[in-house]
Amino acid sequence: MPVVDYAALPEFPMRAGITGKWITSHEHGATTTSVLSNTVEPGVAVPKHFHEYEEIVLVEEGRIWVELGDTRVFAAPGQAVIIPPRTPHAWGTEGPGMARVLFVWPVLEPFAPGKSTYFEGAPPKVS
């Protein structure tokens, strides 16, 4: 049973204003679930997209907004947003500070071709 010291993992740039690190991956011994940590600068947003599977967003620090269709919700530390499969959504930081967010998907490589669709812009860099 691997123990991942994710505080020690290096971050990599994913898109402008967002860095990430994979907490679970093939390299860490995961077989069915992905967990990604993002550090997000103030005012940064991710364009509308959807995934073929459920996505859970957990806020560790800061405040974010998530748009699901015409509805915008806000989440703060200790809160989670559950996004159903194939539901178009966008998200970004809310407020003057940065945010730290965890994303959980029930698949490995959630951004692989055919697993996510971006309506605007390109998928994020994943390593």
Tab-separated table of N, CA and C in Angstrom:
chain	number	residue	atom	x	y	z
A	1	MET	N	0.859	-1.166	0.000
A	1	MET	CA	0.000	0.000	0.000
A	1	MET	C	0.906	1.230	0.000
A	2	PRO	N	0.942	1.985	-1.117
A	2	PRO	CA	1.796	3.166	-1.190
A	2	PRO	C	1.266	4.312	-0.325
A	3	VAL	N	2.189	5.054	0.238
A	3	VAL	CA	1.869	6.311	0.916
A	3	VAL	C	2.502	7.407	0.073
A	4	VAL	N	1.694	8.361	-0.376
A	4	VAL	CA	2.176	9.440	-1.234
A	4	VAL	C	2.333	10.703	-0.398
A	5	ASP	N	3.546	11.225	-0.332
A	5	ASP	CA	3.808	12.494	0.349
A	5	ASP	C	3.550	13.604	-0.660
A	6	TYR	N	2.283	13.942	-0.851
A	6	TYR	CA	1.964	14.881	-1.918
A	6	TYR	C	2.412	16.298	-1.628
A	7	ALA	N	2.696	16.635	-0.385
A	7	ALA	CA	3.247	17.961	-0.090
A	7	ALA	C	4.630	18.115	-0.718
A	8	ALA	N	5.340	17.008	-0.909
A	8	ALA	CA	6.690	17.049	-1.467
A	8	ALA	C	6.715	16.927	-2.991
A	9	LEU	N	5.587	16.639	-3.620
A	9	LEU	CA	5.569	16.477	-5.075
A	9	LEU	C	5.756	17.821	-5.771
A	10	PRO	N	6.502	17.854	-6.879
A	10	PRO	CA	6.674	19.111	-7.612
A	10	PRO	C	5.404	19.473	-8.381
A	11	GLU	N	5.144	20.774	-8.492
A	11	GLU	CA	4.021	21.253	-9.301
A	11	GLU	C	4.502	21.480	-10.731
A	12	PHE	N	3.585	21.366	-11.678
A	12	PHE	CA	3.893	21.636	-13.082
A	12	PHE	C	2.847	22.605	-13.613
A	13	PRO	N	3.199	23.433	-14.611
A	13	PRO	CA	2.223	24.370	-15.171
A	13	PRO	C	1.179	23.628	-16.002
A	14	MET	N	-0.107	23.934	-15.765
A	14	MET	CA	-1.197	23.303	-16.511
A	14	MET	C	-1.793	24.250	-17.546
A	15	ARG	N	-1.972	25.486	-17.152
A	15	ARG	CA	-2.421	26.557	-18.036
A	15	ARG	C	-2.068	27.850	-17.325
A	16	ALA	N	-2.237	28.985	-17.971
A	16	ALA	CA	-1.864	30.273	-17.375
A	16	ALA	C	-2.530	30.433	-16.011
A	17	GLY	N	-1.723	30.639	-14.972
A	17	GLY	CA	-2.247	30.877	-13.635
A	17	GLY	C	-2.615	29.646	-12.840
A	18	ILE	N	-2.370	28.449	-13.396
A	18	ILE	CA	-2.719	27.204	-12.699
A	18	ILE	C	-1.541	26.235	-12.749
A	19	THR	N	-1.135	25.774	-11.565
A	19	THR	CA	-0.158	24.691	-11.500
A	19	THR	C	-0.843	23.479	-10.879
A	20	GLY	N	-0.306	22.311	-11.168
A	20	GLY	CA	-0.921	21.100	-10.652
A	20	GLY	C	0.096	20.067	-10.238
A	21	LYS	N	-0.377	19.077	-9.504
A	21	LYS	CA	0.424	17.896	-9.195
A	21	LYS	C	-0.529	16.728	-8.993
A	22	TRP	N	-0.161	15.599	-9.600
A	22	TRP	CA	-0.962	14.387	-9.481
A	22	TRP	C	-0.672	13.727	-8.144
A	23	ILE	N	-1.670	13.622	-7.307
A	23	ILE	CA	-1.524	12.948	-6.019
A	23	ILE	C	-1.627	11.443	-6.219
A	24	THR	N	-2.522	11.020	-7.097
A	24	THR	CA	-2.606	9.609	-7.459
A	24	THR	C	-2.428	9.490	-8.960
A	25	SER	N	-1.733	8.449	-9.366
A	25	SER	CA	-1.476	8.173	-10.777
A	25	SER	C	-0.943	6.746	-10.871
A	26	HIS	N	-0.699	6.301	-12.103
A	26	HIS	CA	-0.073	4.984	-12.284
A	26	HIS	C	1.238	4.914	-11.504
A	27	GLU	N	2.013	6.006	-11.582
A	27	GLU	CA	3.325	6.033	-10.930
A	27	GLU	C	3.225	5.884	-9.411
A	28	HIS	N	2.091	6.291	-8.843
A	28	HIS	CA	1.918	6.211	-7.392
A	28	HIS	C	1.164	4.955	-6.962
A	29	GLY	N	0.854	4.078	-7.910
A	29	GLY	CA	0.192	2.826	-7.570
A	29	GLY	C	-1.318	2.832	-7.701
A	30	ALA	N	-1.904	3.942	-8.154
A	30	ALA	CA	-3.362	3.995	-8.324
A	30	ALA	C	-3.777	3.142	-9.522
A	31	THR	N	-4.937	2.515	-9.418
A	31	THR	CA	-5.420	1.677	-10.512
A	31	THR	C	-6.748	2.142	-11.093
A	32	THR	N	-7.532	2.937	-10.361
A	32	THR	CA	-8.847	3.338	-10.883
A	32	THR	C	-9.235	4.777	-10.591
A	33	THR	N	-8.483	5.507	-9.790
A	33	THR	CA	-8.914	6.839	-9.367
A	33	THR	C	-7.791	7.850	-9.550
A	34	SER	N	-8.158	9.061	-10.007
A	34	SER	CA	-7.196	10.157	-10.140
A	34	SER	C	-7.530	11.253	-9.150
A	35	VAL	N	-6.493	11.792	-8.513
A	35	VAL	CA	-6.634	12.962	-7.652
A	35	VAL	C	-5.576	13.963	-8.094
A	36	LEU	N	-6.025	15.167	-8.408
A	36	LEU	CA	-5.155	16.237	-8.879
A	36	LEU	C	-5.278	17.416	-7.938
A	37	SER	N	-4.148	17.973	-7.526
A	37	SER	CA	-4.132	19.186	-6.715
A	37	SER	C	-3.778	20.357	-7.621
A	38	ASN	N	-4.551	21.435	-7.548
A	38	ASN	CA	-4.264	22.657	-8.311
A	38	ASN	C	-4.029	23.816	-7.371
A	39	THR	N	-3.060	24.651	-7.712
A	39	THR	CA	-2.879	25.958	-7.100
A	39	THR	C	-3.289	26.957	-8.166
A	40	VAL	N	-4.244	27.833	-7.835
A	40	VAL	CA	-4.854	28.708	-8.835
A	40	VAL	C	-4.700	30.161	-8.400
A	41	GLU	N	-4.148	30.971	-9.288
A	41	GLU	CA	-3.949	32.390	-9.006
A	41	GLU	C	-5.287	33.134	-9.008
A	42	PRO	N	-5.352	34.299	-8.357
A	42	PRO	CA	-6.595	35.086	-8.330
A	42	PRO	C	-7.066	35.456	-9.742
A	43	GLY	N	-8.368	35.389	-9.954
A	43	GLY	CA	-8.965	35.819	-11.217
A	43	GLY	C	-8.824	34.856	-12.376
A	44	VAL	N	-8.289	33.681	-12.148
A	44	VAL	CA	-8.089	32.701	-13.220
A	44	VAL	C	-9.341	31.839	-13.368
A	45	ALA	N	-9.691	31.526	-14.621
A	45	ALA	CA	-10.860	30.684	-14.891
A	45	ALA	C	-10.503	29.612	-15.914
A	46	VAL	N	-11.174	28.480	-15.813
A	46	VAL	CA	-11.026	27.374	-16.756
A	46	VAL	C	-12.260	27.376	-17.647
A	47	PRO	N	-12.074	27.295	-18.979
A	47	PRO	CA	-13.222	27.381	-19.885
A	47	PRO	C	-14.177	26.193	-19.774
A	48	LYS	N	-15.349	26.394	-20.340
A	48	LYS	CA	-16.411	25.382	-20.288
A	48	LYS	C	-15.952	24.074	-20.936
A	49	HIS	N	-16.251	22.983	-20.230
A	49	HIS	CA	-15.873	21.647	-20.676
A	49	HIS	C	-16.737	20.621	-19.952
A	50	PHE	N	-16.593	19.359	-20.321
A	50	PHE	CA	-17.223	18.295	-19.545
A	50	PHE	C	-16.346	17.057	-19.588
A	51	HIS	N	-16.612	16.162	-18.657
A	51	HIS	CA	-15.917	14.883	-18.578
A	51	HIS	C	-16.951	13.778	-18.759
A	52	GLU	N	-16.510	12.635	-19.188
A	52	GLU	CA	-17.400	11.494	-19.409
A	52	GLU	C	-17.829	10.841	-18.093
A	53	TYR	N	-17.355	11.321	-16.983
A	53	TYR	CA	-17.561	10.696	-15.684
A	53	TYR	C	-17.734	11.778	-14.634
A	54	GLU	N	-18.155	11.396	-13.463
A	54	GLU	CA	-18.339	12.323	-12.351
A	54	GLU	C	-17.001	12.961	-11.957
A	55	GLU	N	-17.086	14.215	-11.512
A	55	GLU	CA	-15.913	14.941	-11.015
A	55	GLU	C	-16.275	15.537	-9.659
A	56	ILE	N	-15.392	15.385	-8.693
A	56	ILE	CA	-15.603	15.975	-7.374
A	56	ILE	C	-14.510	17.007	-7.149
A	57	VAL	N	-14.920	18.218	-6.766
A	57	VAL	CA	-14.006	19.336	-6.553
A	57	VAL	C	-14.033	19.679	-5.068
A	58	LEU	N	-12.885	19.593	-4.404
A	58	LEU	CA	-12.777	19.892	-2.972
A	58	LEU	C	-11.900	21.126	-2.790
A	59	VAL	N	-12.402	22.108	-2.071
A	59	VAL	CA	-11.654	23.349	-1.858
A	59	VAL	C	-10.862	23.233	-0.560
A	60	GLU	N	-9.544	23.399	-0.670
A	60	GLU	CA	-8.672	23.366	0.507
A	60	GLU	C	-8.348	24.768	1.014
A	61	GLU	N	-8.250	25.722	0.084
A	61	GLU	CA	-7.878	27.092	0.448
A	61	GLU	C	-8.467	28.043	-0.591
A	62	GLY	N	-8.861	29.235	-0.164
A	62	GLY	CA	-9.429	30.221	-1.081
A	62	GLY	C	-10.904	29.969	-1.335
A	63	ARG	N	-11.383	30.551	-2.409
A	63	ARG	CA	-12.804	30.446	-2.765
A	63	ARG	C	-12.888	30.309	-4.272
A	64	ILE	N	-13.764	29.412	-4.738
A	64	ILE	CA	-13.951	29.227	-6.172
A	64	ILE	C	-15.423	29.350	-6.531
A	65	TRP	N	-15.674	29.574	-7.814
A	65	TRP	CA	-17.021	29.482	-8.360
A	65	TRP	C	-17.012	28.332	-9.368
A	66	VAL	N	-18.163	27.704	-9.535
A	66	VAL	CA	-18.342	26.662	-10.540
A	66	VAL	C	-19.660	26.940	-11.237
A	67	GLU	N	-19.636	27.000	-12.567
A	67	GLU	CA	-20.865	27.176	-13.355
A	67	GLU	C	-21.273	25.832	-13.934
A	68	LEU	N	-22.498	25.435	-13.631
A	68	LEU	CA	-23.104	24.229	-14.187
A	68	LEU	C	-24.316	24.697	-14.966
A	69	GLY	N	-24.204	24.735	-16.290
A	69	GLY	CA	-25.288	25.299	-17.091
A	69	GLY	C	-25.443	26.772	-16.778
A	70	ASP	N	-26.646	27.189	-16.384
A	70	ASP	CA	-26.913	28.591	-16.058
A	70	ASP	C	-26.754	28.894	-14.572
A	71	THR	N	-26.322	27.928	-13.792
A	71	THR	CA	-26.222	28.103	-12.344
A	71	THR	C	-24.768	28.264	-11.922
A	72	ARG	N	-24.501	29.303	-11.124
A	72	ARG	CA	-23.164	29.506	-10.566
A	72	ARG	C	-23.239	29.270	-9.066
A	73	VAL	N	-22.374	28.383	-8.570
A	73	VAL	CA	-22.282	28.121	-7.135
A	73	VAL	C	-20.887	28.532	-6.668
A	74	PHE	N	-20.769	28.773	-5.367
A	74	PHE	CA	-19.494	29.158	-4.773
A	74	PHE	C	-19.117	28.118	-3.733
A	75	ALA	N	-17.827	27.862	-3.605
A	75	ALA	CA	-17.349	26.895	-2.617
A	75	ALA	C	-16.119	27.459	-1.920
A	76	ALA	N	-16.045	27.207	-0.619
A	76	ALA	CA	-14.967	27.693	0.235
A	76	ALA	C	-14.280	26.491	0.885
A	77	PRO	N	-13.195	26.708	1.630
A	77	PRO	CA	-12.500	25.594	2.271
A	77	PRO	C	-13.441	24.708	3.088
A	78	GLY	N	-13.267	23.412	2.912
A	78	GLY	CA	-14.112	22.446	3.602
A	78	GLY	C	-15.366	22.082	2.836
A	79	GLN	N	-15.570	22.682	1.654
A	79	GLN	CA	-16.750	22.377	0.843
A	79	GLN	C	-16.336	21.648	-0.434
A	80	ALA	N	-17.281	20.892	-0.986
A	80	ALA	CA	-17.049	20.143	-2.219
A	80	ALA	C	-18.188	20.396	-3.192
A	81	VAL	N	-17.867	20.344	-4.473
A	81	VAL	CA	-18.862	20.448	-5.540
A	81	VAL	C	-18.818	19.127	-6.301
A	82	ILE	N	-19.980	18.520	-6.506
A	82	ILE	CA	-20.063	17.256	-7.234
A	82	ILE	C	-20.668	17.550	-8.596
A	83	ILE	N	-19.900	17.252	-9.640
A	83	ILE	CA	-20.324	17.546	-11.006
A	83	ILE	C	-20.679	16.225	-11.690
A	84	PRO	N	-21.930	16.079	-12.133
A	84	PRO	CA	-22.347	14.829	-12.775
A	84	PRO	C	-21.621	14.598	-14.107
A	85	PRO	N	-21.573	13.354	-14.569
A	85	PRO	CA	-20.952	13.051	-15.857
A	85	PRO	C	-21.588	13.857	-16.990
A	86	ARG	N	-20.759	14.229	-17.966
A	86	ARG	CA	-21.192	14.911	-19.201
A	86	ARG	C	-21.942	16.213	-18.933
A	87	THR	N	-21.678	16.866	-17.822
A	87	THR	CA	-22.320	18.140	-17.492
A	87	THR	C	-21.364	19.279	-17.818
A	88	PRO	N	-21.708	20.121	-18.807
A	88	PRO	CA	-20.827	21.246	-19.124
A	88	PRO	C	-20.650	22.145	-17.900
A	89	HIS	N	-19.411	22.516	-17.645
A	89	HIS	CA	-19.112	23.366	-16.498
A	89	HIS	C	-17.833	24.159	-16.754
A	90	ALA	N	-17.709	25.251	-16.026
A	90	ALA	CA	-16.498	26.069	-16.003
A	90	ALA	C	-16.248	26.401	-14.544
A	91	TRP	N	-15.036	26.831	-14.213
A	91	TRP	CA	-14.760	27.191	-12.828
A	91	TRP	C	-13.611	28.192	-12.778
A	92	GLY	N	-13.503	28.870	-11.637
A	92	GLY	CA	-12.423	29.831	-11.460
A	92	GLY	C	-12.339	30.295	-10.022
A	93	THR	N	-11.350	31.140	-9.752
A	93	THR	CA	-11.174	31.654	-8.393
A	93	THR	C	-12.099	32.831	-8.157
A	94	GLU	N	-12.501	32.974	-6.906
A	94	GLU	CA	-13.392	34.056	-6.476
A	94	GLU	C	-12.699	34.759	-5.321
A	95	GLY	N	-12.537	36.054	-5.440
A	95	GLY	CA	-11.924	36.792	-4.340
A	95	GLY	C	-10.500	37.207	-4.652
A	96	PRO	N	-9.885	37.876	-3.708
A	96	PRO	CA	-8.571	38.457	-3.971
A	96	PRO	C	-7.408	37.472	-3.872
A	97	GLY	N	-7.600	36.322	-3.245
A	97	GLY	CA	-6.482	35.401	-3.025
A	97	GLY	C	-6.484	34.222	-3.964
A	98	MET	N	-5.407	33.458	-3.887
A	98	MET	CA	-5.298	32.232	-4.673
A	98	MET	C	-6.138	31.131	-4.033
A	99	ALA	N	-6.252	30.029	-4.753
A	99	ALA	CA	-7.018	28.890	-4.243
A	99	ALA	C	-6.196	27.617	-4.401
A	100	ARG	N	-6.442	26.671	-3.514
A	100	ARG	CA	-5.901	25.315	-3.641
A	100	ARG	C	-7.108	24.380	-3.681
A	101	VAL	N	-7.151	23.584	-4.735
A	101	VAL	CA	-8.330	22.766	-5.011
A	101	VAL	C	-7.886	21.341	-5.342
A	102	LEU	N	-8.627	20.362	-4.861
A	102	LEU	CA	-8.402	18.964	-5.225
A	102	LEU	C	-9.519	18.512	-6.157
A	103	PHE	N	-9.159	17.773	-7.189
A	103	PHE	CA	-10.121	17.208	-8.132
A	103	PHE	C	-10.010	15.691	-8.057
A	104	VAL	N	-11.156	15.017	-8.020
A	104	VAL	CA	-11.186	13.557	-7.936
A	104	VAL	C	-12.038	13.031	-9.085
A	105	TRP	N	-11.489	12.043	-9.812
A	105	TRP	CA	-12.209	11.393	-10.907
A	105	TRP	C	-12.113	9.880	-10.734
A	106	PRO	N	-13.135	9.131	-11.123
A	106	PRO	CA	-13.117	7.674	-10.967
A	106	PRO	C	-12.404	6.951	-12.109
A	107	VAL	N	-11.438	7.622	-12.723
A	107	VAL	CA	-10.666	7.042	-13.829
A	107	VAL	C	-9.226	7.540	-13.720
A	108	LEU	N	-8.309	6.810	-14.336
A	108	LEU	CA	-6.952	7.312	-14.489
A	108	LEU	C	-6.889	8.114	-15.784
A	109	GLU	N	-5.986	9.054	-15.856
A	109	GLU	CA	-5.791	9.895	-17.039
A	109	GLU	C	-7.096	10.566	-17.478
A	110	PRO	N	-7.694	11.392	-16.629
A	110	PRO	CA	-8.995	11.986	-16.941
A	110	PRO	C	-9.003	12.950	-18.119
A	111	PHE	N	-7.834	13.409	-18.567
A	111	PHE	CA	-7.788	14.338	-19.693
A	111	PHE	C	-7.368	13.658	-20.992
A	112	ALA	N	-7.259	12.337	-20.996
A	112	ALA	CA	-6.889	11.613	-22.209
A	112	ALA	C	-7.953	11.835	-23.285
A	113	PRO	N	-7.567	11.742	-24.560
A	113	PRO	CA	-8.546	11.928	-25.637
A	113	PRO	C	-9.776	11.045	-25.431
A	114	GLY	N	-10.945	11.646	-25.625
A	114	GLY	CA	-12.207	10.933	-25.478
A	114	GLY	C	-12.770	10.929	-24.070
A	115	LYS	N	-11.997	11.403	-23.081
A	115	LYS	CA	-12.484	11.419	-21.706
A	115	LYS	C	-12.978	12.792	-21.271
A	116	SER	N	-12.537	13.840	-21.964
A	116	SER	CA	-12.952	15.211	-21.644
A	116	SER	C	-13.134	15.981	-22.940
A	117	THR	N	-14.109	16.889	-22.959
A	117	THR	CA	-14.367	17.728	-24.129
A	117	THR	C	-14.332	19.182	-23.697
A	118	TYR	N	-13.524	19.996	-24.382
A	118	TYR	CA	-13.428	21.434	-24.097
A	118	TYR	C	-14.121	22.199	-25.212
A	119	PHE	N	-15.075	23.064	-24.833
A	119	PHE	CA	-15.823	23.856	-25.802
A	119	PHE	C	-15.045	25.092	-26.217
A	120	GLU	N	-14.200	25.585	-25.317
A	120	GLU	CA	-13.388	26.772	-25.568
A	120	GLU	C	-11.971	26.446	-25.118
A	121	GLY	N	-11.003	26.807	-25.915
A	121	GLY	CA	-9.625	26.584	-25.503
A	121	GLY	C	-9.227	25.118	-25.549
A	122	ALA	N	-7.999	24.875	-25.146
A	122	ALA	CA	-7.432	23.531	-25.195
A	122	ALA	C	-7.485	22.874	-23.821
A	123	PRO	N	-7.427	21.553	-23.792
A	123	PRO	CA	-7.312	20.872	-22.498
A	123	PRO	C	-6.027	21.312	-21.794
A	124	PRO	N	-5.954	21.120	-20.489
A	124	PRO	CA	-4.750	21.536	-19.763
A	124	PRO	C	-3.562	20.627	-20.068
A	125	LYS	N	-2.372	21.147	-19.807
A	125	LYS	CA	-1.172	20.305	-19.838
A	125	LYS	C	-1.238	19.427	-18.591
A	126	VAL	N	-0.859	18.179	-18.713
A	126	VAL	CA	-1.043	17.257	-17.593
A	126	VAL	C	0.256	16.711	-17.006
A	127	SER	N	1.380	17.233	-17.422
A	127	SER	CA	2.652	16.822	-16.809
A	127	SER	C	3.720	17.848	-17.101
